[in-house]
PDB file of C-alpha atoms in Angstrom:
ATOM      1  CA  MET A  89      61.843 148.988 116.896  1.00 69.00           C
ATOM      2  CA  GLN A  90      62.416 152.592 117.951  1.00 81.00           C
ATOM      3  CA  ALA A  91      60.027 153.783 115.239  1.00 87.00           C
ATOM      4  CA  ILE A  92      57.338 151.402 116.519  1.00 88.00           C
ATOM      5  CA  GLY A  93      57.880 152.640 120.077  1.00 86.00           C
ATOM      6  CA  ASN A  94      57.616 156.266 118.964  1.00 88.00           C
ATOM      7  CA  TRP A  95      54.395 155.531 117.089  1.00 91.00           C
ATOM      8  CA  PHE A  96      52.747 153.887 120.099  1.00 88.00           C
ATOM      9  CA  GLN A  97      53.894 156.700 122.372  1.00 88.00           C
ATOM     10  CA  HIS A  98      52.390 159.213 119.939  1.00 84.00           C
ATOM     11  CA  LEU A  99      49.198 157.125 119.902  1.00 88.00           C
ATOM     12  CA  TYR A 100      49.027 157.368 123.687  1.00 86.00           C
ATOM     13  CA  GLU A 101      49.614 161.125 123.691  1.00 88.00           C
ATOM     14  CA  THR A 102      46.993 161.797 121.021  1.00 90.00           C
ATOM     15  CA  THR A 103      44.272 159.221 121.771  1.00 91.00           C
ATOM     16  CA  GLY A 104      44.958 157.988 125.303  1.00 90.00           C
ATOM     17  CA  LEU A 105      45.410 154.369 124.157  1.00 92.00           C
ATOM     18  CA  ASN A 106      48.314 153.228 126.292  1.00 91.00           C
ATOM     19  CA  PHE A 107      50.114 150.186 124.853  1.00 93.00           C
ATOM     20  CA  SER A 108      53.045 150.823 127.159  1.00 92.00           C
ATOM     21  CA  VAL A 109      54.813 147.545 126.361  1.00 94.00           C
ATOM     22  CA  PHE A 110      55.754 148.893 122.939  1.00 93.00           C
ATOM     23  CA  TYR A 111      57.488 152.070 124.112  1.00 92.00           C
ATOM     24  CA  ASP A 112      58.448 151.375 127.741  1.00 91.00           C
ATOM     25  CA  ALA A 113      61.509 149.091 127.979  1.00 92.00           C
ATOM     26  CA  TYR A 114      60.637 147.894 131.493  1.00 94.00           C
ATOM     27  CA  ASP A 115      57.087 146.893 130.535  1.00 95.00           C
ATOM     28  CA  TRP A 116      58.374 145.248 127.357  1.00 95.00           C
ATOM     29  CA  ASP A 117      60.828 143.128 129.345  1.00 96.00           C
ATOM     30  CA  ARG A 118      58.091 142.032 131.740  1.00 96.00           C
ATOM     31  CA  TYR A 119      55.768 141.113 128.878  1.00 97.00           C
ATOM     32  CA  LEU A 120      58.529 139.264 127.014  1.00 97.00           C
ATOM     33  CA  ASN A 121      59.558 137.312 130.122  1.00 97.00           C
ATOM     34  CA  GLY A 122      55.923 136.351 130.701  1.00 97.00           C
ATOM     35  CA  LEU A 123      55.624 135.183 127.101  1.00 98.00           C
ATOM     36  CA  LYS A 124      58.788 133.091 127.463  1.00 98.00           C
ATOM     37  CA  MET A 125      57.355 131.461 130.582  1.00 98.00           C
ATOM     38  CA  THR A 126      54.093 130.690 128.761  1.00 98.00           C
ATOM     39  CA  LEU A 127      56.027 129.066 125.921  1.00 98.00           C
ATOM     40  CA  PHE A 128      58.119 127.079 128.405  1.00 98.00           C
ATOM     41  CA  LEU A 129      55.019 125.877 130.269  1.00 98.00           C
ATOM     42  CA  SER A 130      53.241 124.993 127.027  1.00 97.00           C
ATOM     43  CA  VAL A 131      56.084 123.035 125.440  1.00 97.00           C
ATOM     44  CA  THR A 132      56.974 121.205 128.660  1.00 98.00           C
ATOM     45  CA  THR A 133      53.415 120.234 129.573  1.00 98.00           C
ATOM     46  CA  ILE A 134      52.571 119.179 126.004  1.00 96.00           C
ATOM     47  CA  VAL A 135      55.569 116.843 125.844  1.00 97.00           C
ATOM     48  CA  LEU A 136      54.976 115.387 129.319  1.00 97.00           C
ATOM     49  CA  SER A 137      51.241 114.930 128.759  1.00 97.00           C
ATOM     50  CA  LEU A 138      51.896 113.048 125.512  1.00 95.00           C
ATOM     51  CA  ILE A 139      54.424 110.747 127.187  1.00 95.00           C
ATOM     52  CA  ILE A 140      52.172 110.070 130.188  1.00 96.00           C
ATOM     53  CA  GLY A 141      49.130 109.638 127.949  1.00 95.00           C
ATOM     54  CA  ALA A 142      50.855 107.097 125.700  1.00 91.00           C
ATOM     55  CA  ALA A 143      52.188 105.179 128.710  1.00 92.00           C
ATOM     56  CA  GLY A 144      48.762 105.209 130.361  1.00 94.00           C
ATOM     57  CA  ALA A 145      47.080 103.889 127.221  1.00 90.00           C
ATOM     58  CA  LEU A 146      49.602 101.045 127.121  1.00 87.00           C
ATOM     59  CA  MET A 147      48.948 100.209 130.779  1.00 90.00           C
ATOM     60  CA  GLN A 148      45.191 100.189 130.167  1.00 89.00           C
ATOM     61  CA  GLY A 149      45.760  97.094 128.054  1.00 82.00           C
ATOM     62  CA  SER A 150      48.000  95.476 130.649  1.00 82.00           C
ATOM     63  CA  PRO A 151      47.181  91.950 131.860  1.00 84.00           C
ATOM     64  CA  SER A 152      47.576  93.289 135.416  1.00 89.00           C
ATOM     65  CA  ARG A 153      44.166  94.194 136.828  1.00 91.00           C
ATOM     66  CA  LEU A 154      45.778  96.393 139.497  1.00 93.00           C
ATOM     67  CA  LEU A 155      47.618  98.421 136.864  1.00 93.00           C
ATOM     68  CA  ARG A 156      44.453  98.881 134.812  1.00 93.00           C
ATOM     69  CA  LEU A 157      42.524 100.021 137.883  1.00 95.00           C
ATOM     70  CA  ALA A 158      45.279 102.501 138.784  1.00 95.00           C
ATOM     71  CA  VAL A 159      45.191 104.067 135.308  1.00 95.00           C
ATOM     72  CA  ASN A 160      41.390 104.205 135.289  1.00 95.00           C
ATOM     73  CA  ALA A 161      41.403 105.871 138.722  1.00 96.00           C
ATOM     74  CA  PHE A 162      43.950 108.420 137.487  1.00 96.00           C
ATOM     75  CA  VAL A 163      41.792 109.230 134.458  1.00 96.00           C
ATOM     76  CA  VAL A 164      38.610 109.563 136.518  1.00 96.00           C
ATOM     77  CA  VAL A 165      40.199 111.854 139.121  1.00 96.00           C
ATOM     78  CA  PHE A 166      41.977 114.193 136.733  1.00 96.00           C
ATOM     79  CA  ARG A 167      39.217 114.342 134.113  1.00 95.00           C
ATOM     80  CA  ASN A 168      36.431 114.995 136.610  1.00 95.00           C
ATOM     81  CA  THR A 169      38.007 117.737 138.726  1.00 96.00           C
ATOM     82  CA  PRO A 170      38.716 121.343 137.688  1.00 97.00           C
ATOM     83  CA  PRO A 171      42.338 122.051 136.682  1.00 97.00           C
ATOM     84  CA  LEU A 172      42.501 125.062 139.020  1.00 97.00           C
ATOM     85  CA  VAL A 173      41.536 122.860 141.976  1.00 97.00           C
ATOM     86  CA  GLN A 174      44.244 120.411 140.945  1.00 97.00           C
ATOM     87  CA  ILE A 175      46.854 123.187 140.851  1.00 97.00           C
ATOM     88  CA  PHE A 176      45.816 124.330 144.332  1.00 97.00           C
ATOM     89  CA  PHE A 177      45.879 120.742 145.609  1.00 96.00           C
ATOM     90  CA  PHE A 178      49.436 120.193 144.391  1.00 96.00           C
ATOM     91  CA  TYR A 179      50.813 123.599 145.363  1.00 95.00           C
ATOM     92  CA  PHE A 180      49.029 124.283 148.661  1.00 93.00           C
ATOM     93  CA  GLY A 181      48.293 120.665 149.620  1.00 93.00           C
ATOM     94  CA  LEU A 182      51.171 118.430 148.629  1.00 92.00           C
ATOM     95  CA  GLY A 183      53.598 121.348 148.526  1.00 89.00           C
ATOM     96  CA  THR A 184      53.245 121.982 152.254  1.00 85.00           C
ATOM     97  CA  MET A 185      53.916 118.317 153.039  1.00 87.00           C
ATOM     98  CA  LEU A 186      57.269 118.196 151.267  1.00 85.00           C
ATOM     99  CA  PRO A 187      60.439 119.153 153.167  1.00 80.00           C
ATOM    100  CA  ALA A 188      62.034 122.550 152.578  1.00 77.00           C
ATOM    101  CA  VAL A 189      65.630 122.899 151.394  1.00 79.00           C
ATOM    102  CA  GLU A 190      68.397 125.395 152.089  1.00 72.00           C
ATOM    103  CA  ALA A 191      69.151 127.891 149.324  1.00 70.00           C
ATOM    104  CA  ALA A 192      71.215 131.066 149.780  1.00 67.00           C
ATOM    105  CA  GLY A 193      70.757 130.843 153.543  1.00 68.00           C
ATOM    106  CA  MET A 194      66.964 130.576 153.287  1.00 71.00           C
ATOM    107  CA  ARG A 195      64.467 127.742 153.607  1.00 72.00           C
ATOM    108  CA  VAL A 196      62.641 127.322 150.301  1.00 78.00           C
ATOM    109  CA  PRO A 197      60.104 124.727 149.097  1.00 81.00           C
ATOM    110  CA  LEU A 198      61.500 121.576 147.524  1.00 83.00           C
ATOM    111  CA  LEU A 199      59.462 122.243 144.363  1.00 90.00           C
ATOM    112  CA  SER A 200      58.825 125.738 143.013  1.00 92.00           C
ATOM    113  CA  ASN A 201      55.474 127.102 141.853  1.00 94.00           C
ATOM    114  CA  VAL A 202      56.600 126.649 138.232  1.00 97.00           C
ATOM    115  CA  GLN A 203      57.393 122.976 138.823  1.00 96.00           C
ATOM    116  CA  TRP A 204      54.061 122.363 140.538  1.00 96.00           C
ATOM    117  CA  ALA A 205      52.253 124.061 137.647  1.00 97.00           C
ATOM    118  CA  ILE A 206      54.053 121.814 135.152  1.00 98.00           C
ATOM    119  CA  ILE A 207      53.201 118.677 137.149  1.00 97.00           C
ATOM    120  CA  SER A 208      49.557 119.607 137.618  1.00 97.00           C
ATOM    121  CA  LEU A 209      48.863 120.758 134.050  1.00 98.00           C
ATOM    122  CA  SER A 210      50.715 117.783 132.556  1.00 98.00           C
ATOM    123  CA  LEU A 211      48.682 115.285 134.575  1.00 98.00           C
ATOM    124  CA  PHE A 212      45.429 117.095 133.778  1.00 97.00           C
ATOM    125  CA  ALA A 213      46.043 116.947 130.026  1.00 97.00           C
ATOM    126  CA  ALA A 214      47.503 113.433 130.235  1.00 97.00           C
ATOM    127  CA  ALA A 215      44.232 112.082 131.648  1.00 96.00           C
ATOM    128  CA  PHE A 216      42.488 113.142 128.448  1.00 96.00           C
ATOM    129  CA  ASN A 217      45.378 111.936 126.302  1.00 96.00           C
ATOM    130  CA  VAL A 218      45.102 108.449 127.819  1.00 95.00           C
ATOM    131  CA  GLU A 219      41.537 108.153 126.543  1.00 94.00           C
ATOM    132  CA  ILE A 220      42.430 109.713 123.196  1.00 94.00           C
ATOM    133  CA  PHE A 221      45.296 107.268 122.648  1.00 92.00           C
ATOM    134  CA  ARG A 222      43.096 104.389 123.823  1.00 90.00           C
ATOM    135  CA  SER A 223      40.467 105.215 121.196  1.00 89.00           C
ATOM    136  CA  GLY A 224      43.184 105.275 118.542  1.00 88.00           C
ATOM    137  CA  ILE A 225      44.614 101.946 119.699  1.00 86.00           C
ATOM    138  CA  GLU A 226      41.181 100.327 119.555  1.00 85.00           C
ATOM    139  CA  ALA A 227      40.907 101.460 115.922  1.00 84.00           C
ATOM    140  CA  VAL A 228      44.036  99.500 114.945  1.00 84.00           C
ATOM    141  CA  PRO A 229      42.910  96.165 113.412  1.00 82.00           C
ATOM    142  CA  SER A 230      43.591  93.181 115.650  1.00 81.00           C
ATOM    143  CA  THR A 231      45.050  91.372 112.637  1.00 83.00           C
ATOM    144  CA  THR A 232      47.843  93.967 112.534  1.00 83.00           C
ATOM    145  CA  ILE A 233      48.769  93.201 116.137  1.00 78.00           C
ATOM    146  CA  GLU A 234      48.553  89.462 115.512  1.00 81.00           C
ATOM    147  CA  ALA A 235      50.861  89.821 112.509  1.00 86.00           C
ATOM    148  CA  ALA A 236      53.398  91.705 114.639  1.00 83.00           C
ATOM    149  CA  GLU A 237      53.303  88.991 117.292  1.00 80.00           C
ATOM    150  CA  ALA A 238      53.731  86.335 114.614  1.00 85.00           C
ATOM    151  CA  LEU A 239      56.886  88.127 113.481  1.00 84.00           C
ATOM    152  CA  GLY A 240      58.301  87.842 116.987  1.00 84.00           C
ATOM    153  CA  TYR A 241      57.531  91.330 118.305  1.00 84.00           C
ATOM    154  CA  THR A 242      57.126  91.602 122.058  1.00 83.00           C
ATOM    155  CA  ARG A 243      54.039  93.372 123.350  1.00 78.00           C
ATOM    156  CA  LEU A 244      56.038  96.531 124.092  1.00 80.00           C
ATOM    157  CA  LYS A 245      57.792  96.547 120.713  1.00 86.00           C
ATOM    158  CA  ALA A 246      54.538  95.959 118.855  1.00 85.00           C
ATOM    159  CA  TYR A 247      52.987  98.857 120.773  1.00 83.00           C
ATOM    160  CA  THR A 248      55.822 101.350 120.212  1.00 83.00           C
ATOM    161  CA  HIS A 249      56.731 100.414 116.618  1.00 86.00           C
ATOM    162  CA  ILE A 250      53.383  99.470 115.084  1.00 86.00           C
ATOM    163  CA  VAL A 251      50.285 100.106 117.196  1.00 85.00           C
ATOM    164  CA  LEU A 252      51.089 103.579 118.543  1.00 83.00           C
ATOM    165  CA  PRO A 253      52.193 105.096 115.185  1.00 84.00           C
ATOM    166  CA  LEU A 254      48.967 103.861 113.572  1.00 85.00           C
ATOM    167  CA  ALA A 255      46.840 104.928 116.553  1.00 85.00           C
ATOM    168  CA  ILE A 256      48.267 108.454 116.496  1.00 85.00           C
ATOM    169  CA  ARG A 257      47.122 108.890 112.903  1.00 84.00           C
ATOM    170  CA  VAL A 258      43.559 108.049 113.923  1.00 85.00           C
ATOM    171  CA  CYS A 259      43.396 110.165 117.086  1.00 88.00           C
ATOM    172  CA  LEU A 260      45.319 113.251 115.876  1.00 88.00           C
ATOM    173  CA  PRO A 261      42.225 115.520 115.506  1.00 87.00           C
ATOM    174  CA  ALA A 262      41.138 114.870 119.108  1.00 91.00           C
ATOM    175  CA  LEU A 263      44.733 115.117 120.287  1.00 91.00           C
ATOM    176  CA  ASN A 264      45.124 118.473 118.548  1.00 91.00           C
ATOM    177  CA  ASN A 265      42.079 119.863 120.355  1.00 93.00           C
ATOM    178  CA  ASN A 266      43.368 118.703 123.732  1.00 95.00           C
ATOM    179  CA  LEU A 267      46.800 120.249 123.204  1.00 94.00           C
ATOM    180  CA  VAL A 268      45.231 123.555 122.154  1.00 95.00           C
ATOM    181  CA  ASN A 269      43.143 123.485 125.334  1.00 96.00           C
ATOM    182  CA  LEU A 270      46.282 122.743 127.338  1.00 96.00           C
ATOM    183  CA  LEU A 271      48.034 125.816 125.937  1.00 96.00           C
ATOM    184  CA  LYS A 272      45.087 127.976 126.999  1.00 96.00           C
ATOM    185  CA  THR A 273      44.915 126.281 130.408  1.00 97.00           C
ATOM    186  CA  THR A 274      48.480 127.414 131.214  1.00 97.00           C
ATOM    187  CA  THR A 275      46.942 130.764 132.205  1.00 96.00           C
ATOM    188  CA  LEU A 276      45.738 129.060 135.407  1.00 97.00           C
ATOM    189  CA  ALA A 277      49.350 129.010 136.611  1.00 97.00           C
ATOM    190  CA  TYR A 278      48.734 132.701 137.334  1.00 96.00           C
ATOM    191  CA  ALA A 279      46.803 131.574 140.436  1.00 96.00           C
ATOM    192  CA  ILE A 280      50.011 130.386 142.133  1.00 96.00           C
ATOM    193  CA  ALA A 281      52.086 133.386 141.007  1.00 93.00           C
ATOM    194  CA  VAL A 282      53.846 131.740 138.073  1.00 96.00           C
ATOM    195  CA  PRO A 283      55.111 134.752 136.059  1.00 95.00           C
ATOM    196  CA  GLU A 284      53.536 133.778 132.735  1.00 96.00           C
ATOM    197  CA  THR A 285      51.895 136.148 130.238  1.00 97.00           C
ATOM    198  CA  LEU A 286      48.663 136.793 132.160  1.00 96.00           C
ATOM    199  CA  TYR A 287      50.603 137.438 135.370  1.00 96.00           C
ATOM    200  CA  ALA A 288      52.970 139.866 133.621  1.00 96.00           C
ATOM    201  CA  VAL A 289      50.164 141.726 131.844  1.00 96.00           C
ATOM    202  CA  LYS A 290      48.223 142.002 135.117  1.00 95.00           C
ATOM    203  CA  GLN A 291      51.250 143.647 136.750  1.00 95.00           C
ATOM    204  CA  ILE A 292      51.566 146.100 133.865  1.00 95.00           C
ATOM    205  CA  TRP A 293      47.936 147.206 133.873  1.00 93.00           C
ATOM    206  CA  SER A 294      47.906 147.480 137.671  1.00 92.00           C
ATOM    207  CA  GLU A 295      50.682 150.070 137.477  1.00 92.00           C
ATOM    208  CA  SER A 296      49.833 151.822 134.201  1.00 88.00           C
ATOM    209  CA  GLN A 297      46.022 151.715 134.515  1.00 89.00           C
ATOM    210  CA  ASN A 298      45.694 150.484 130.922  1.00 92.00           C
ATOM    211  CA  VAL A 299      43.460 147.448 131.432  1.00 94.00           C
ATOM    212  CA  PHE A 300      41.637 147.714 128.094  1.00 95.00           C
ATOM    213  CA  GLU A 301      44.821 147.970 126.053  1.00 95.00           C
ATOM    214  CA  MET A 302      46.544 145.126 127.886  1.00 95.00           C
ATOM    215  CA  MET A 303      43.497 142.895 127.513  1.00 96.00           C
ATOM    216  CA  ILE A 304      43.594 143.496 123.752  1.00 96.00           C
ATOM    217  CA  LEU A 305      47.283 142.568 123.749  1.00 96.00           C
ATOM    218  CA  LEU A 306      46.589 139.486 125.884  1.00 97.00           C
ATOM    219  CA  LEU A 307      43.830 138.250 123.569  1.00 97.00           C
ATOM    220  CA  ALA A 308      46.021 138.861 120.519  1.00 97.00           C
ATOM    221  CA  THR A 309      48.950 137.042 122.125  1.00 97.00           C
ATOM    222  CA  TYR A 310      46.979 133.890 122.866  1.00 97.00           C
ATOM    223  CA  GLY A 311      45.218 134.073 119.520  1.00 97.00           C
ATOM    224  CA  ILE A 312      48.605 134.040 117.778  1.00 97.00           C
ATOM    225  CA  LEU A 313      50.004 131.274 120.009  1.00 97.00           C
ATOM    226  CA  VAL A 314      46.983 129.042 119.431  1.00 96.00           C
ATOM    227  CA  GLY A 315      47.039 129.811 115.704  1.00 96.00           C
ATOM    228  CA  VAL A 316      50.689 128.765 115.444  1.00 96.00           C
ATOM    229  CA  LEU A 317      50.040 125.558 117.422  1.00 95.00           C
ATOM    230  CA  VAL A 318      47.035 124.666 115.248  1.00 94.00           C
ATOM    231  CA  TRP A 319      49.111 125.266 112.106  1.00 94.00           C
ATOM    232  CA  LEU A 320      51.918 123.047 113.406  1.00 93.00           C
ATOM    233  CA  MET A 321      49.500 120.292 114.405  1.00 90.00           C
ATOM    234  CA  HIS A 322      47.819 120.375 110.996  1.00 88.00           C
ATOM    235  CA  ARG A 323      51.235 120.125 109.336  1.00 90.00           C
ATOM    236  CA  TRP A 324      51.994 117.145 111.575  1.00 85.00           C
ATOM    237  CA  GLU A 325      48.645 115.563 110.696  1.00 82.00           C
ATOM    238  CA  ARG A 326      49.270 115.928 106.954  1.00 84.00           C
ATOM    239  CA  ALA A 327      52.822 114.592 107.271  1.00 81.00           C
ATOM    240  CA  MET A 328      51.623 111.446 109.072  1.00 76.00           C
ATOM    241  CA  ARG A 329      48.641 110.777 106.843  1.00 74.00           C
ATOM    242  CA  ILE A 330      48.492 107.386 105.142  1.00 68.00           C
ATOM    243  CA  PRO A 331      46.146 107.400 102.115  1.00 65.00           C
ATOM    244  CA  GLY A 332      43.108 105.269 102.886  1.00 61.00           C
ATOM    245  CA  TYR A 333      43.956 104.825 106.585  1.00 55.00           C
ATOM    246  CA  GLY A 334      42.076 106.572 109.380  1.00 51.00           C
ATOM    247  CA  ARG A 335      39.682 108.261 106.978  1.00 49.00           C
TER     248      ARG A 335
END
């Protein structure tokens, strides 16, 4: 690591290209902490959006008209409004309506900016996941569901044990695209001062005046993160593939 730092410092001294994160320990720590926050946001929002999306798709087929209308309204609102506006609505709108709590002798918001970012981004992606799961569920033959009911499965058991596993296999390509978009959308958390990668890199270039170099690093970072996610999703898709089904 020291050799890498020395090389980048020499690069700066000879060419003026200042990748300070690779030779300055303080900048490296800030970048690494931002990357950890991005990974935390991505993993948390992906998991929550999948859970909410699957639950919403189940409720869309509910016999309760009120429940179906509620899910449809949720999908319409969160699909048709910009994610940045949603983040601002939750953080500046709902956040100001919640009571503050005591912490270390100070009054602090009940939910932090990180928590609001997770809630907002999860709901945004979940609205798309509801429709993606719904399309997969509709592709499952009705005879399969009828067979499950004939075997004594309840509606919930048939959904979780038979319908959803088959539906996921059909909708995985669309689901993969939405999760990749969600990872990239986590950069919007910067707008409410969540210390993720973009926020950390912005602090570094503001102090070191190395905007070009940090933008290269930022693009490379997200390119690698998205590449890893796409690889994992493709592995998942191949592992779940049933020959002759969903193709």
